Short mmCIF file of C-alpha atoms and ligand atoms in Angstrom, two decimals:
data_model
loop_
_atom_site.label_atom_id
_atom_site.label_comp_id
_atom_site.label_asym_id
_atom_site.label_seq_id
_atom_site.Cartn_x
_atom_site.Cartn_y
_atom_site.Cartn_z
CA MET K 20 -204.92 -126.44 -90.97
CA PRO K 21 -202.16 -125.82 -93.51
CA GLU K 22 -200.24 -129.06 -94.14
CA GLY K 23 -197.72 -129.93 -91.43
CA THR K 24 -199.26 -127.59 -88.85
CA ASP K 25 -200.87 -128.81 -85.61
CA ALA K 26 -203.56 -126.98 -83.65
CA ARG K 27 -204.72 -127.38 -80.04
CA TYR K 28 -207.90 -125.84 -78.78
CA PHE K 29 -208.61 -124.90 -75.15
CA ASP K 30 -212.01 -123.67 -73.94
CA VAL K 31 -210.17 -121.69 -71.26
CA CYS K 32 -206.51 -121.19 -70.51
CA GLY K 33 -204.29 -118.65 -68.79
CA SER K 34 -202.59 -117.40 -71.93
CA THR K 35 -202.07 -119.14 -75.27
CA ASN K 36 -198.67 -117.43 -75.48
CA SER K 37 -197.65 -118.92 -72.13
CA LEU K 38 -198.78 -122.41 -73.23
CA ALA K 39 -196.82 -122.08 -76.48
CA VAL K 40 -193.68 -120.76 -74.74
CA GLU K 41 -193.83 -123.62 -72.18
CA ASP K 42 -194.13 -126.23 -74.94
CA GLY K 43 -191.37 -124.55 -76.95
CA ALA K 44 -189.08 -124.64 -73.90
CA ARG K 45 -189.94 -128.35 -73.42
CA GLY K 46 -188.71 -128.99 -76.96
CA GLU K 47 -191.96 -129.26 -78.95
CA HIS K 48 -190.96 -128.71 -82.53
CA GLY K 49 -194.07 -127.14 -84.00
CA PRO K 50 -195.39 -125.49 -86.01
CA THR K 51 -198.33 -125.61 -83.62
CA TRP K 52 -201.23 -123.26 -83.01
CA PHE K 53 -202.63 -122.83 -79.51
CA VAL K 54 -206.17 -121.42 -79.64
CA ALA K 55 -208.42 -120.53 -76.70
CA GLY K 56 -212.08 -119.64 -76.31
CA ARG K 57 -211.07 -117.27 -73.55
CA GLN K 58 -207.98 -116.49 -71.50
CA GLU K 59 -207.82 -115.83 -67.76
CA ASN K 60 -204.39 -114.20 -67.90
CA GLY K 61 -204.15 -112.79 -71.42
CA ARG K 62 -200.90 -110.90 -71.88
CA GLY K 63 -200.27 -107.79 -73.97
CA ARG K 64 -197.10 -105.95 -74.92
CA ARG K 65 -194.97 -104.19 -72.34
CA GLY K 66 -196.42 -106.17 -69.41
CA ARG K 67 -200.00 -105.11 -70.01
CA ASP K 68 -203.06 -107.34 -69.64
CA TRP K 69 -205.09 -108.39 -72.67
CA THR K 70 -208.80 -108.59 -71.83
CA SER K 71 -209.90 -112.02 -73.06
CA TYR K 72 -213.63 -112.74 -72.66
CA GLY K 73 -215.27 -115.33 -74.93
CA GLY K 74 -216.16 -114.35 -78.49
CA ASN K 75 -212.85 -112.90 -79.68
CA LEU K 76 -209.92 -114.76 -81.22
CA TYR K 77 -206.96 -115.66 -78.99
CA CYS K 78 -204.22 -117.73 -80.61
CA SER K 79 -200.47 -118.31 -80.58
CA TYR K 80 -198.23 -119.92 -83.17
CA LEU K 81 -195.12 -121.83 -82.06
CA PHE K 82 -192.49 -122.40 -84.72
CA ARG K 83 -188.74 -122.68 -85.22
CA PRO K 84 -187.51 -120.41 -88.04
CA LYS K 85 -184.03 -121.20 -89.33
CA ALA K 86 -182.72 -117.71 -88.70
CA MET K 87 -180.56 -115.71 -86.35
CA LEU K 88 -182.49 -113.71 -83.75
CA SER K 89 -181.18 -110.56 -85.46
CA ASP K 90 -182.94 -111.64 -88.67
CA LEU K 91 -186.40 -111.52 -87.09
CA ALA K 92 -186.76 -107.72 -87.39
CA ALA K 93 -189.41 -107.91 -90.10
CA LEU K 94 -191.47 -110.62 -88.40
CA PRO K 95 -193.81 -108.30 -86.41
CA PHE K 96 -194.61 -106.39 -89.59
CA LEU K 97 -195.19 -109.58 -91.59
CA VAL K 98 -197.61 -110.78 -88.89
CA ALA K 99 -199.41 -107.42 -88.86
CA LEU K 100 -199.87 -107.74 -92.63
CA ALA K 101 -201.33 -111.25 -92.17
CA VAL K 102 -203.79 -109.90 -89.59
CA ARG K 103 -204.63 -107.07 -91.98
CA ASP K 104 -205.39 -109.66 -94.72
CA THR K 105 -207.63 -111.48 -92.21
CA LEU K 106 -209.57 -108.38 -91.22
CA ARG K 107 -210.15 -107.55 -94.89
CA ALA K 108 -211.34 -111.11 -95.56
CA LEU K 109 -213.77 -110.70 -92.65
CA GLY K 110 -215.34 -107.70 -94.37
CA CYS K 111 -213.39 -104.66 -93.18
CA ALA K 112 -212.86 -102.20 -96.06
CA ASP K 113 -209.34 -102.30 -97.52
CA ALA K 114 -208.47 -98.65 -96.83
CA SER K 115 -209.89 -98.79 -93.30
CA VAL K 116 -207.34 -101.37 -92.08
CA GLN K 117 -204.01 -99.84 -91.10
CA CYS K 118 -200.90 -101.03 -89.29
CA LYS K 119 -199.77 -98.97 -86.31
CA TRP K 120 -196.15 -99.28 -85.27
CA PRO K 121 -194.98 -101.60 -83.97
CA ASN K 122 -197.63 -104.34 -83.62
CA ASP K 123 -201.17 -103.02 -83.76
CA ILE K 124 -203.81 -103.25 -86.44
CA LEU K 125 -206.40 -100.50 -86.60
CA VAL K 126 -209.76 -100.38 -88.32
CA ASN K 127 -210.98 -96.84 -88.96
CA GLY K 128 -208.35 -95.55 -86.54
CA ARG K 129 -209.27 -97.89 -83.66
CA LYS K 130 -207.34 -100.91 -82.44
CA ALA K 131 -208.90 -104.20 -83.55
CA SER K 132 -205.95 -106.50 -82.98
CA GLY K 133 -202.68 -106.78 -81.09
CA ILE K 134 -199.65 -109.01 -81.53
CA LEU K 135 -197.22 -110.27 -78.89
CA ILE K 136 -194.10 -112.00 -80.22
CA GLU K 137 -191.79 -113.86 -77.86
CA SER K 138 -188.60 -115.66 -78.85
CA SER K 139 -185.95 -117.85 -77.34
CA ALA K 140 -182.28 -117.95 -78.34
CA ALA K 141 -180.19 -121.03 -79.04
CA PRO K 142 -176.38 -120.97 -78.67
CA GLY K 143 -174.70 -118.53 -81.06
CA LEU K 144 -177.77 -116.26 -81.08
CA ARG K 145 -179.58 -118.58 -83.46
CA THR K 146 -183.34 -118.69 -82.97
CA ASP K 147 -184.50 -121.61 -80.82
CA PHE K 148 -188.25 -120.97 -81.13
CA VAL K 149 -190.65 -118.10 -81.73
CA VAL K 150 -194.19 -117.65 -80.42
CA ILE K 151 -196.50 -115.28 -82.30
CA GLY K 152 -199.52 -114.37 -80.16
CA ILE K 153 -202.47 -112.71 -81.85
CA GLY K 154 -205.66 -111.32 -80.38
CA ILE K 155 -208.42 -110.13 -82.71
CA ASN K 156 -211.47 -108.29 -81.38
CA LEU K 157 -214.21 -110.07 -83.28
CA ARG K 158 -217.25 -109.28 -81.14
CA HIS K 159 -216.18 -107.02 -78.30
CA PHE K 160 -213.43 -104.67 -77.23
CA PRO K 161 -212.29 -102.97 -74.02
CA MET K 162 -213.83 -99.54 -73.43
CA ASP K 163 -211.01 -98.43 -71.15
CA ALA K 164 -207.99 -99.24 -73.34
CA GLN K 165 -205.16 -96.68 -73.55
CA PHE K 166 -205.72 -96.50 -77.30
CA PRO K 167 -209.36 -96.47 -78.55
CA ALA K 168 -210.45 -99.97 -79.59
CA THR K 169 -213.05 -101.51 -81.88
CA SER K 170 -214.26 -104.93 -83.06
CA VAL K 171 -214.95 -106.55 -86.41
CA ALA K 172 -218.65 -106.73 -85.50
CA ASP K 173 -218.76 -102.99 -84.84
CA GLU K 174 -216.93 -102.17 -88.06
CA THR K 175 -218.74 -104.51 -90.43
CA GLY K 176 -222.14 -104.99 -88.77
CA ARG K 177 -221.53 -108.75 -89.02
CA GLU K 178 -220.75 -111.33 -86.34
CA ALA K 179 -217.50 -113.08 -87.22
CA GLU K 180 -217.16 -116.68 -85.98
CA THR K 181 -213.90 -117.39 -84.17
CA ALA K 182 -213.33 -120.69 -86.02
CA ALA K 183 -213.78 -119.02 -89.42
CA ALA K 184 -211.52 -116.10 -88.47
CA PHE K 185 -208.84 -118.48 -87.17
CA LYS K 186 -208.94 -120.55 -90.36
CA ILE K 187 -208.33 -117.46 -92.48
CA LEU K 188 -205.54 -116.21 -90.21
CA ALA K 189 -203.78 -119.59 -90.09
CA HIS K 190 -203.88 -119.80 -93.88
CA VAL K 191 -202.63 -116.27 -94.63
CA LEU K 192 -199.89 -116.42 -92.01
CA HIS K 193 -198.73 -119.77 -93.38
CA GLU K 194 -198.53 -118.28 -96.89
CA ARG K 195 -196.68 -115.19 -95.74
CA LEU K 196 -194.18 -117.16 -93.64
CA ALA K 197 -193.54 -119.54 -96.54
CA ALA K 198 -192.69 -116.56 -98.77
CA TRP K 199 -190.65 -114.76 -96.08
CA ASP K 200 -186.92 -114.27 -96.60
CA PRO K 201 -185.45 -113.16 -93.24
CA LYS K 202 -182.41 -111.81 -95.10
CA ASN K 203 -184.63 -109.41 -97.05
CA PRO K 204 -186.61 -107.38 -94.50
CA ALA K 205 -187.00 -104.53 -97.01
CA ALA K 206 -189.80 -106.31 -98.91
CA VAL K 207 -191.97 -106.66 -95.80
CA ALA K 208 -191.17 -103.13 -94.60
CA ALA K 209 -192.14 -101.69 -97.99
CA GLU K 210 -195.54 -103.40 -97.92
CA TRP K 211 -196.13 -102.39 -94.28
CA ARG K 212 -195.31 -98.72 -95.03
CA LYS K 213 -198.07 -98.59 -97.67
CA CYS K 214 -200.77 -99.23 -95.08
CA ALA K 215 -199.15 -97.62 -92.04
CA TRP K 216 -201.04 -95.31 -89.72
CA GLY K 217 -199.60 -91.82 -89.29
CA ILE K 218 -196.54 -91.86 -91.56
CA GLY K 219 -195.90 -88.27 -92.69
CA GLU K 220 -198.06 -86.98 -89.83
CA ARG K 221 -197.55 -85.67 -86.31
CA ARG K 222 -197.83 -88.25 -83.55
CA GLU K 223 -196.95 -88.68 -79.88
CA ILE K 224 -194.64 -91.58 -78.98
CA ARG K 225 -194.54 -92.93 -75.43
CA THR K 226 -191.51 -95.03 -74.52
CA ALA K 227 -190.67 -96.52 -71.11
CA ASP K 228 -188.96 -93.32 -70.01
CA GLU K 229 -190.03 -90.42 -72.24
CA THR K 230 -192.84 -88.93 -74.29
CA LEU K 231 -191.87 -87.53 -77.68
CA ASP K 232 -193.78 -85.47 -80.18
CA GLY K 233 -192.89 -85.17 -83.86
CA ILE K 234 -193.53 -86.22 -87.44
CA LEU K 235 -193.33 -89.94 -88.25
CA ILE K 236 -190.97 -90.10 -91.20
CA GLY K 237 -191.04 -93.82 -91.83
CA LEU K 238 -190.02 -97.34 -90.93
CA ASP K 239 -186.46 -98.58 -91.30
CA ASP K 240 -185.89 -102.05 -92.70
CA ASP K 241 -184.65 -103.12 -89.25
CA GLY K 242 -188.02 -102.20 -87.69
CA GLY K 243 -186.96 -98.85 -86.24
CA LEU K 244 -189.50 -96.03 -86.36
CA ARG K 245 -188.07 -92.73 -87.63
CA LEU K 246 -189.35 -89.64 -85.89
CA GLN K 247 -188.47 -86.05 -86.77
CA LEU K 248 -188.51 -83.73 -83.76
CA ASP K 249 -189.40 -80.03 -83.98
CA ASP K 250 -185.74 -78.98 -83.70
CA GLY K 251 -185.12 -80.87 -86.98
CA SER K 252 -183.24 -83.75 -85.36
CA GLU K 253 -184.23 -87.35 -86.03
CA ARG K 254 -184.77 -90.19 -83.57
CA ARG K 255 -185.02 -93.91 -84.27
CA LEU K 256 -187.20 -95.85 -81.86
CA TYR K 257 -187.31 -99.59 -81.28
CA ALA K 258 -189.91 -99.79 -78.49
CA GLY K 259 -192.88 -97.67 -77.53
CA ASP K 260 -196.47 -96.82 -78.37
CA VAL K 261 -197.78 -94.33 -80.91
CA PHE K 262 -200.73 -92.03 -80.16
CA PRO K 263 -202.43 -89.10 -81.88
CA PRO K 264 -200.69 -85.79 -81.10
CA ALA K 265 -201.53 -84.55 -77.61
CA LYS K 266 -201.39 -80.84 -78.44
CA PRO K 267 -202.36 -78.97 -81.62
CA HIS K 268 -199.52 -77.40 -83.66
C1 LIG F 5 -200.85 -106.04 -77.44
O1 LIG F 5 -201.41 -105.33 -78.29
O2 LIG F 5 -200.51 -105.60 -76.34
C2 LIG F 5 -200.61 -107.50 -77.78
C3 LIG F 5 -201.79 -108.35 -77.41
C4 LIG F 5 -201.59 -109.81 -77.72
C5 LIG F 5 -202.74 -110.65 -77.22
C6 LIG F 5 -202.68 -112.07 -77.67
S1 LIG F 5 -204.17 -112.95 -77.36
C7 LIG F 5 -203.40 -114.45 -77.75
C8 LIG F 5 -202.00 -114.39 -77.16
N1 LIG F 5 -202.02 -114.82 -75.78
C9 LIG F 5 -201.70 -113.84 -74.94
O3 LIG F 5 -201.64 -113.94 -73.70
N2 LIG F 5 -201.45 -112.72 -75.63
C10 LIG F 5 -201.58 -112.92 -77.06
#
């Protein structure tokens, strides 16, 4: 583990994010990793389940950044870049690993990893604690996912060990967080844009209450996704999922 970081391993748990959030709420200072061999109640974004059989990596990082909650905009993109570094270190070709807004990492256009970040506010909208949950499909992936999925084993032809993958991830995330300046989200956004999936191309965006179709123009420094609609107007989105275009244009 990087110096000053704790790690706890569980053969089975409900959700490493839930364990980390509970300990954060109880006052554990961190930084602490919670790692599980499998999860019985793995949680994904927007209330979805995260299938968590043995063989993949399931881990959550509890820490207390000295920042306002409003300064965390770049964090999901920084974490996605750390996962991208990890997938490349595990043998995925550089150009094949792309970041899909807001929190997914694709290999050859298929989802290989997802990120679930949860945070808690202290008085004055300062950050109390943050939990970064990361799932990486090392050996298997769900066949029925909304967005097509893949695994490191399928992409590289090699079996990645969970302990080795976790060690790489813990190291690269530590390095990226140490270099992170919450007051300068532009640096992270610029790096994320270079390996983003679908920027400059037509995509479908599904939010909680609408489905939009347009050209992804880019990522704002505050994490908003810029979408140009066919009538020429522009929308900025802060929550949703991106898919290939549903209909040909
Ligand atoms: C998503 O793409 O919907 C996010 C998935 C996040 C899954 C990880 S696995 C480790 C951690 N524990 C959870 O319950 N969820 C996250």
